[in-house]
Amino acid sequence: MSMHPANDQNESNGPDYMATIGDRVRAIRARRGMARKELSSQSDISERYLAQIEGGKANISIMLLQRLAAAMGVPVQDILPQQEQQVLPPPLRDLLDRLSPAQLDEAYQLLVRHFDMNKGQHCGVALIGLRGGGKSRLGRMLGERLNVPYIRLNGLIEQLAGMDIGEIMALGGQPAYRRFEREALEYVIEQYPLSVVEAGGSLVSEAETFQRLLNRFHTVWIKASPEEHMQRVIDQGDTRPMQGHTHAMDDLKRILVERDADYRRADAVLDTSHRSVEDSFAELLSLARPYLTDPAAVNQ
């Protein structure tokens, strides 16, 4: 029996397969908030070749895939295309297919509230979102107003590690940073459960750590438009992780798109776009006060 037709089919599927790998690498890098230069350094793969991989134009080896996965702190299978499996009953799948994105989000929230048996008693408030949304300023104001500790998780990570974030990334890459991130969160849960916690923007990309945060804290997504995110970061004099990029806004938008579904898992959303600090804080205070005053009253 001739095997040429099968071989021809595999060859024709090759470009699509590599394009999917490129899309996955680009998406994971965006969720992690890693610049291509940073990924190049961590994986020891040139930026030029990374661009070819993300563009679906590189016939990447398994060894390089493993290096990429290790540098981004994900299993290698997260990069490889997965064969889709139909696991939903046909009636439910048909219903979901007819829903709009907003309706799908509402359906997800209803299912979480009804079936998530691991949801613990909220004790404290956690602020998530990309830099430039207003987490630091609003979180600090909230802690001062309600007389509870305000804890910036990245600051605690640096204390526990005895080095700054840049040194952690240079010495141990994403795996080391994620390990310290989880340790810092557990420390806060044990020592300061009734507190305002500012999480790093990419924490949501670490599934187990993010679920732990959601289970223990009333979580608020502090968001803004991409333009305001960018301008606020520039005003702060800090352009990471977009430093040196000529397409900084495109990168920022890609990060927001890739993290959108994770950020939407928050218990509440506060959009600070085109709003004064005072107005945004008043809304946050209303959202957070029940979870920072009487822990016994917030078991939902």
Tab-separated table of C-alpha atoms in Angstrom:
chain	number	residue	atom	x	y	z
A	1	MET	CA	0.000	0.000	0.000
A	2	SER	CA	1.395	3.387	-0.993
A	3	MET	CA	1.947	5.909	1.815
A	4	HIS	CA	2.467	8.924	-0.455
A	5	PRO	CA	-1.037	10.414	0.022
A	6	ALA	CA	-0.616	10.439	3.801
A	7	ASN	CA	2.810	12.021	3.502
A	8	ASP	CA	1.445	14.650	1.143
A	9	GLN	CA	-1.317	15.422	3.624
A	10	ASN	CA	1.145	15.810	6.500
A	11	GLU	CA	3.273	18.154	4.421
A	12	SER	CA	0.251	20.275	3.516
A	13	ASN	CA	-0.689	20.498	7.192
A	14	GLY	CA	2.860	21.505	8.183
A	15	PRO	CA	2.514	25.285	7.690
A	16	ASP	CA	-0.764	25.325	9.620
A	17	TYR	CA	0.820	23.337	12.434
A	18	MET	CA	3.806	25.700	12.676
A	19	ALA	CA	1.507	28.721	12.490
A	20	THR	CA	-0.477	27.352	15.430
A	21	ILE	CA	2.729	26.853	17.409
A	22	GLY	CA	3.720	30.432	16.592
A	23	ASP	CA	0.342	31.736	17.746
A	24	ARG	CA	0.622	29.792	21.006
A	25	VAL	CA	4.141	31.042	21.719
A	26	ARG	CA	3.090	34.631	21.051
A	27	ALA	CA	-0.034	34.262	23.214
A	28	ILE	CA	1.825	32.698	26.167
A	29	ARG	CA	4.547	35.340	25.935
A	30	ALA	CA	1.890	38.042	26.003
A	31	ARG	CA	0.095	36.523	29.011
A	32	ARG	CA	3.422	36.320	30.833
A	33	GLY	CA	4.184	39.929	29.913
A	34	MET	CA	7.536	38.921	28.411
A	35	ALA	CA	9.209	41.006	25.741
A	36	ARG	CA	10.720	39.039	22.860
A	37	LYS	CA	14.155	40.223	23.965
A	38	GLU	CA	13.569	38.790	27.441
A	39	LEU	CA	12.366	35.455	26.054
A	40	SER	CA	15.389	35.361	23.774
A	41	SER	CA	17.718	35.821	26.726
A	42	GLN	CA	15.947	33.242	28.903
A	43	SER	CA	15.713	30.592	26.165
A	44	ASP	CA	19.048	31.333	24.450
A	45	ILE	CA	17.231	31.592	21.113
A	46	SER	CA	17.899	34.624	18.926
A	47	GLU	CA	15.232	37.304	18.617
A	48	ARG	CA	15.320	36.873	14.845
A	49	TYR	CA	14.548	33.170	15.106
A	50	LEU	CA	11.859	33.827	17.718
A	51	ALA	CA	10.209	36.194	15.262
A	52	GLN	CA	10.253	33.399	12.661
A	53	ILE	CA	8.752	30.958	15.174
A	54	GLU	CA	5.963	33.360	16.114
A	55	GLY	CA	5.332	34.019	12.437
A	56	GLY	CA	4.936	30.292	11.765
A	57	LYS	CA	7.939	30.269	9.436
A	58	ALA	CA	10.387	28.176	11.482
A	59	ASN	CA	10.651	24.396	11.515
A	60	ILE	CA	11.401	24.344	15.232
A	61	SER	CA	12.985	21.291	16.859
A	62	ILE	CA	11.708	19.550	19.986
A	63	MET	CA	14.813	20.663	21.864
A	64	LEU	CA	14.108	24.331	21.095
A	65	LEU	CA	10.443	23.862	22.022
A	66	GLN	CA	11.544	22.539	25.401
A	67	ARG	CA	13.829	25.527	25.900
A	68	LEU	CA	11.013	27.913	24.988
A	69	ALA	CA	8.584	26.198	27.341
A	70	ALA	CA	11.094	26.251	30.211
A	71	ALA	CA	11.844	29.932	29.646
A	72	MET	CA	8.126	30.800	29.786
A	73	GLY	CA	7.493	28.470	32.713
A	74	VAL	CA	4.876	26.296	30.997
A	75	PRO	CA	4.699	22.599	30.017
A	76	VAL	CA	5.853	21.972	26.458
A	77	GLN	CA	2.413	20.560	25.591
A	78	ASP	CA	0.964	24.053	26.117
A	79	ILE	CA	2.857	25.142	23.008
A	80	LEU	CA	1.906	22.175	20.838
A	81	PRO	CA	-1.434	22.171	18.998
A	82	GLN	CA	-3.958	19.938	20.722
A	83	GLN	CA	-6.591	17.915	18.944
A	84	GLU	CA	-9.952	19.306	19.957
A	85	GLN	CA	-12.353	16.948	21.672
A	86	GLN	CA	-16.103	17.400	21.912
A	87	VAL	CA	-16.804	17.049	25.613
A	88	LEU	CA	-20.009	19.088	25.877
A	89	PRO	CA	-23.425	17.530	25.307
A	90	PRO	CA	-24.774	18.692	21.912
A	91	PRO	CA	-27.718	20.691	23.392
A	92	LEU	CA	-25.404	22.622	25.722
A	93	ARG	CA	-22.874	23.209	22.938
A	94	ASP	CA	-25.600	24.493	20.626
A	95	LEU	CA	-26.896	26.835	23.317
A	96	LEU	CA	-23.447	28.258	24.029
A	97	ASP	CA	-22.791	28.753	20.318
A	98	ARG	CA	-25.813	31.086	20.149
A	99	LEU	CA	-24.716	33.306	23.028
A	100	SER	CA	-22.955	36.625	22.551
A	101	PRO	CA	-19.567	37.202	24.253
A	102	ALA	CA	-21.294	39.186	27.013
A	103	GLN	CA	-23.855	36.422	27.541
A	104	LEU	CA	-21.104	33.798	27.650
A	105	ASP	CA	-19.343	35.783	30.368
A	106	GLU	CA	-22.601	36.046	32.332
A	107	ALA	CA	-23.223	32.301	31.920
A	108	TYR	CA	-19.720	31.541	33.170
A	109	GLN	CA	-20.193	33.684	36.275
A	110	LEU	CA	-23.507	31.961	37.033
A	111	LEU	CA	-21.907	28.527	36.703
A	112	VAL	CA	-18.996	29.507	38.929
A	113	ARG	CA	-21.286	30.810	41.661
A	114	HIS	CA	-23.483	27.711	41.480
A	115	PHE	CA	-20.914	24.923	41.134
A	116	ASP	CA	-17.578	26.180	42.471
A	117	MET	CA	-17.457	24.223	45.732
A	118	ASN	CA	-13.830	25.234	46.351
A	119	LYS	CA	-14.696	28.896	46.741
A	120	GLY	CA	-13.542	29.785	50.233
A	121	GLN	CA	-14.641	32.550	52.539
A	122	HIS	CA	-13.364	35.842	51.204
A	123	CYS	CA	-11.095	37.565	53.657
A	124	GLY	CA	-9.433	40.650	52.278
A	125	VAL	CA	-9.321	42.239	48.837
A	126	ALA	CA	-6.954	41.569	45.944
A	127	LEU	CA	-6.478	43.957	43.037
A	128	ILE	CA	-5.499	42.491	39.674
A	129	GLY	CA	-4.840	44.036	36.284
A	130	LEU	CA	-2.120	45.434	34.091
A	131	ARG	CA	0.193	48.216	35.241
A	132	GLY	CA	-1.255	51.645	34.622
A	133	GLY	CA	-4.798	50.766	35.657
A	134	GLY	CA	-4.442	52.377	39.073
A	135	LYS	CA	-3.879	49.365	41.348
A	136	SER	CA	-1.062	50.851	43.414
A	137	ARG	CA	-2.566	54.247	44.111
A	138	LEU	CA	-6.089	52.988	44.751
A	139	GLY	CA	-4.876	50.031	46.794
A	140	ARG	CA	-2.748	52.225	49.028
A	141	MET	CA	-5.652	54.640	49.528
A	142	LEU	CA	-7.970	51.752	50.379
A	143	GLY	CA	-5.612	50.352	52.997
A	144	GLU	CA	-5.169	53.759	54.614
A	145	ARG	CA	-8.897	54.522	54.657
A	146	LEU	CA	-9.907	51.210	56.242
A	147	ASN	CA	-6.771	50.847	58.390
A	148	VAL	CA	-5.687	47.482	56.963
A	149	PRO	CA	-2.307	46.464	55.530
A	150	TYR	CA	-1.657	47.266	51.881
A	151	ILE	CA	0.703	44.683	50.410
A	152	ARG	CA	2.295	44.925	46.987
A	153	LEU	CA	3.000	41.304	46.115
A	154	ASN	CA	6.032	42.081	43.941
A	155	GLY	CA	7.583	43.979	46.838
A	156	LEU	CA	7.072	40.986	49.112
A	157	ILE	CA	8.560	38.684	46.447
A	158	GLU	CA	11.724	40.795	46.464
A	159	GLN	CA	11.890	40.641	50.271
A	160	LEU	CA	11.509	36.875	50.351
A	161	ALA	CA	14.041	36.359	47.560
A	162	GLY	CA	16.519	38.925	48.843
A	163	MET	CA	16.859	40.393	45.362
A	164	ASP	CA	14.858	42.510	42.953
A	165	ILE	CA	12.576	41.119	40.252
A	166	GLY	CA	15.158	41.708	37.526
A	167	GLU	CA	17.744	39.630	39.391
A	168	ILE	CA	15.227	36.839	40.007
A	169	MET	CA	14.422	36.703	36.309
A	170	ALA	CA	18.094	36.839	35.306
A	171	LEU	CA	19.112	34.038	37.666
A	172	GLY	CA	16.109	31.708	37.583
A	173	GLY	CA	13.750	32.993	34.900
A	174	GLN	CA	9.981	32.518	34.994
A	175	PRO	CA	10.059	29.292	37.103
A	176	ALA	CA	11.934	31.013	39.938
A	177	TYR	CA	9.723	34.092	39.824
A	178	ARG	CA	6.523	32.009	39.862
A	179	ARG	CA	7.809	29.998	42.801
A	180	PHE	CA	8.511	33.140	44.835
A	181	GLU	CA	5.166	34.584	43.732
A	182	ARG	CA	3.285	31.592	45.165
A	183	GLU	CA	5.349	31.706	48.373
A	184	ALA	CA	4.560	35.409	48.765
A	185	LEU	CA	0.840	34.811	48.313
A	186	GLU	CA	0.837	32.002	50.884
A	187	TYR	CA	2.717	34.270	53.290
A	188	VAL	CA	0.066	36.968	52.921
A	189	ILE	CA	-2.743	34.445	53.449
A	190	GLU	CA	-1.120	33.191	56.638
A	191	GLN	CA	0.092	36.495	58.083
A	192	TYR	CA	-2.206	39.198	56.662
A	193	PRO	CA	-5.491	37.620	55.537
A	194	LEU	CA	-7.435	40.839	56.139
A	195	SER	CA	-5.465	43.056	53.801
A	196	VAL	CA	-5.416	44.808	50.439
A	197	VAL	CA	-3.174	42.859	48.077
A	198	GLU	CA	-1.862	44.245	44.803
A	199	ALA	CA	-1.049	41.306	42.531
A	200	GLY	CA	1.388	41.468	39.652
A	201	GLY	CA	-0.269	41.852	36.277
A	202	SER	CA	0.847	38.431	35.046
A	203	LEU	CA	-0.154	36.443	38.136
A	204	VAL	CA	-3.341	35.438	36.311
A	205	SER	CA	-1.259	33.427	33.848
A	206	GLU	CA	-0.258	31.000	36.618
A	207	ALA	CA	-3.446	28.950	36.968
A	208	GLU	CA	-2.973	27.426	40.435
A	209	THR	CA	-1.701	30.637	42.026
A	210	PHE	CA	-4.527	32.660	40.488
A	211	GLN	CA	-7.136	30.158	41.680
A	212	ARG	CA	-5.682	30.382	45.183
A	213	LEU	CA	-6.022	34.162	45.047
A	214	LEU	CA	-9.618	33.938	43.806
A	215	ASN	CA	-10.541	31.470	46.532
A	216	ARG	CA	-9.202	33.537	49.410
A	217	PHE	CA	-9.739	37.171	48.410
A	218	HIS	CA	-12.527	39.282	46.992
A	219	THR	CA	-10.832	40.104	43.694
A	220	VAL	CA	-11.270	43.335	41.756
A	221	TRP	CA	-9.972	43.870	38.231
A	222	ILE	CA	-8.674	47.440	37.960
A	223	LYS	CA	-8.763	48.159	34.235
A	224	ALA	CA	-8.357	51.072	31.844
A	225	SER	CA	-8.226	51.665	28.107
A	226	PRO	CA	-4.961	50.642	26.387
A	227	GLU	CA	-4.160	54.297	25.720
A	228	GLU	CA	-4.534	55.242	29.382
A	229	HIS	CA	-2.551	52.204	30.514
A	230	MET	CA	0.281	53.277	28.232
A	231	GLN	CA	0.217	56.960	29.184
A	232	ARG	CA	0.150	56.237	32.920
A	233	VAL	CA	3.099	53.864	32.644
A	234	ILE	CA	5.038	56.482	30.674
A	235	ASP	CA	4.129	59.133	33.263
A	236	GLN	CA	5.552	56.827	35.931
A	237	GLY	CA	8.828	56.708	33.999
A	238	ASP	CA	8.644	52.939	33.608
A	239	THR	CA	8.093	51.473	30.158
A	240	ARG	CA	8.662	47.789	30.959
A	241	PRO	CA	7.857	45.317	29.421
A	242	MET	CA	7.544	47.388	26.246
A	243	GLN	CA	10.939	49.086	26.526
A	244	GLY	CA	12.764	49.292	23.221
A	245	HIS	CA	9.767	48.172	21.170
A	246	THR	CA	8.618	50.176	18.178
A	247	HIS	CA	5.188	48.567	18.406
A	248	ALA	CA	4.591	49.108	22.115
A	249	MET	CA	0.871	49.803	21.789
A	250	ASP	CA	0.321	46.671	19.715
A	251	ASP	CA	2.147	44.627	22.346
A	252	LEU	CA	0.097	46.201	25.114
A	253	LYS	CA	-3.165	45.469	23.329
A	254	ARG	CA	-2.085	41.884	22.697
A	255	ILE	CA	-1.339	41.403	26.408
A	256	LEU	CA	-4.759	42.767	27.332
A	257	VAL	CA	-6.485	40.514	24.803
A	258	GLU	CA	-4.628	37.395	25.956
A	259	ARG	CA	-5.359	38.077	29.634
A	260	ASP	CA	-8.916	39.308	29.216
A	261	ALA	CA	-10.605	35.991	30.007
A	262	ASP	CA	-8.478	35.575	33.129
A	263	TYR	CA	-9.045	39.111	34.373
A	264	ARG	CA	-12.796	38.655	33.904
A	265	ARG	CA	-12.773	35.903	36.506
A	266	ALA	CA	-12.492	38.616	39.151
A	267	ASP	CA	-15.427	39.130	41.496
A	268	ALA	CA	-15.787	42.728	40.376
A	269	VAL	CA	-14.488	45.071	37.679
A	270	LEU	CA	-13.534	48.714	38.163
A	271	ASP	CA	-12.862	50.677	34.972
A	272	THR	CA	-10.776	53.776	35.722
A	273	SER	CA	-10.775	55.082	32.151
A	274	HIS	CA	-11.521	58.818	31.895
A	275	ARG	CA	-12.290	59.028	35.628
A	276	SER	CA	-10.733	60.971	38.452
A	277	VAL	CA	-8.835	59.179	41.207
A	278	GLU	CA	-11.455	60.306	43.711
A	279	ASP	CA	-14.333	58.927	41.660
A	280	SER	CA	-12.580	55.593	41.069
A	281	PHE	CA	-11.676	55.308	44.742
A	282	ALA	CA	-15.250	55.944	45.848
A	283	GLU	CA	-16.410	52.999	43.739
A	284	LEU	CA	-13.590	50.764	44.954
A	285	LEU	CA	-14.372	51.654	48.556
A	286	SER	CA	-17.976	50.622	48.026
A	287	LEU	CA	-16.918	47.342	46.409
A	288	ALA	CA	-14.267	46.462	48.990
A	289	ARG	CA	-15.519	47.735	52.361
A	290	PRO	CA	-17.630	44.615	53.208
A	291	TYR	CA	-14.558	42.402	52.771
A	292	LEU	CA	-12.191	44.509	54.868
A	293	THR	CA	-14.238	45.209	57.967
A	294	ASP	CA	-16.055	42.150	59.327
A	295	PRO	CA	-14.731	38.849	57.905
A	296	ALA	CA	-17.607	36.906	59.457
A	297	ALA	CA	-20.059	38.874	57.348
A	298	VAL	CA	-18.601	38.045	53.972
A	299	ASN	CA	-19.214	34.309	53.729
A	300	GLN	CA	-21.133	34.060	50.495
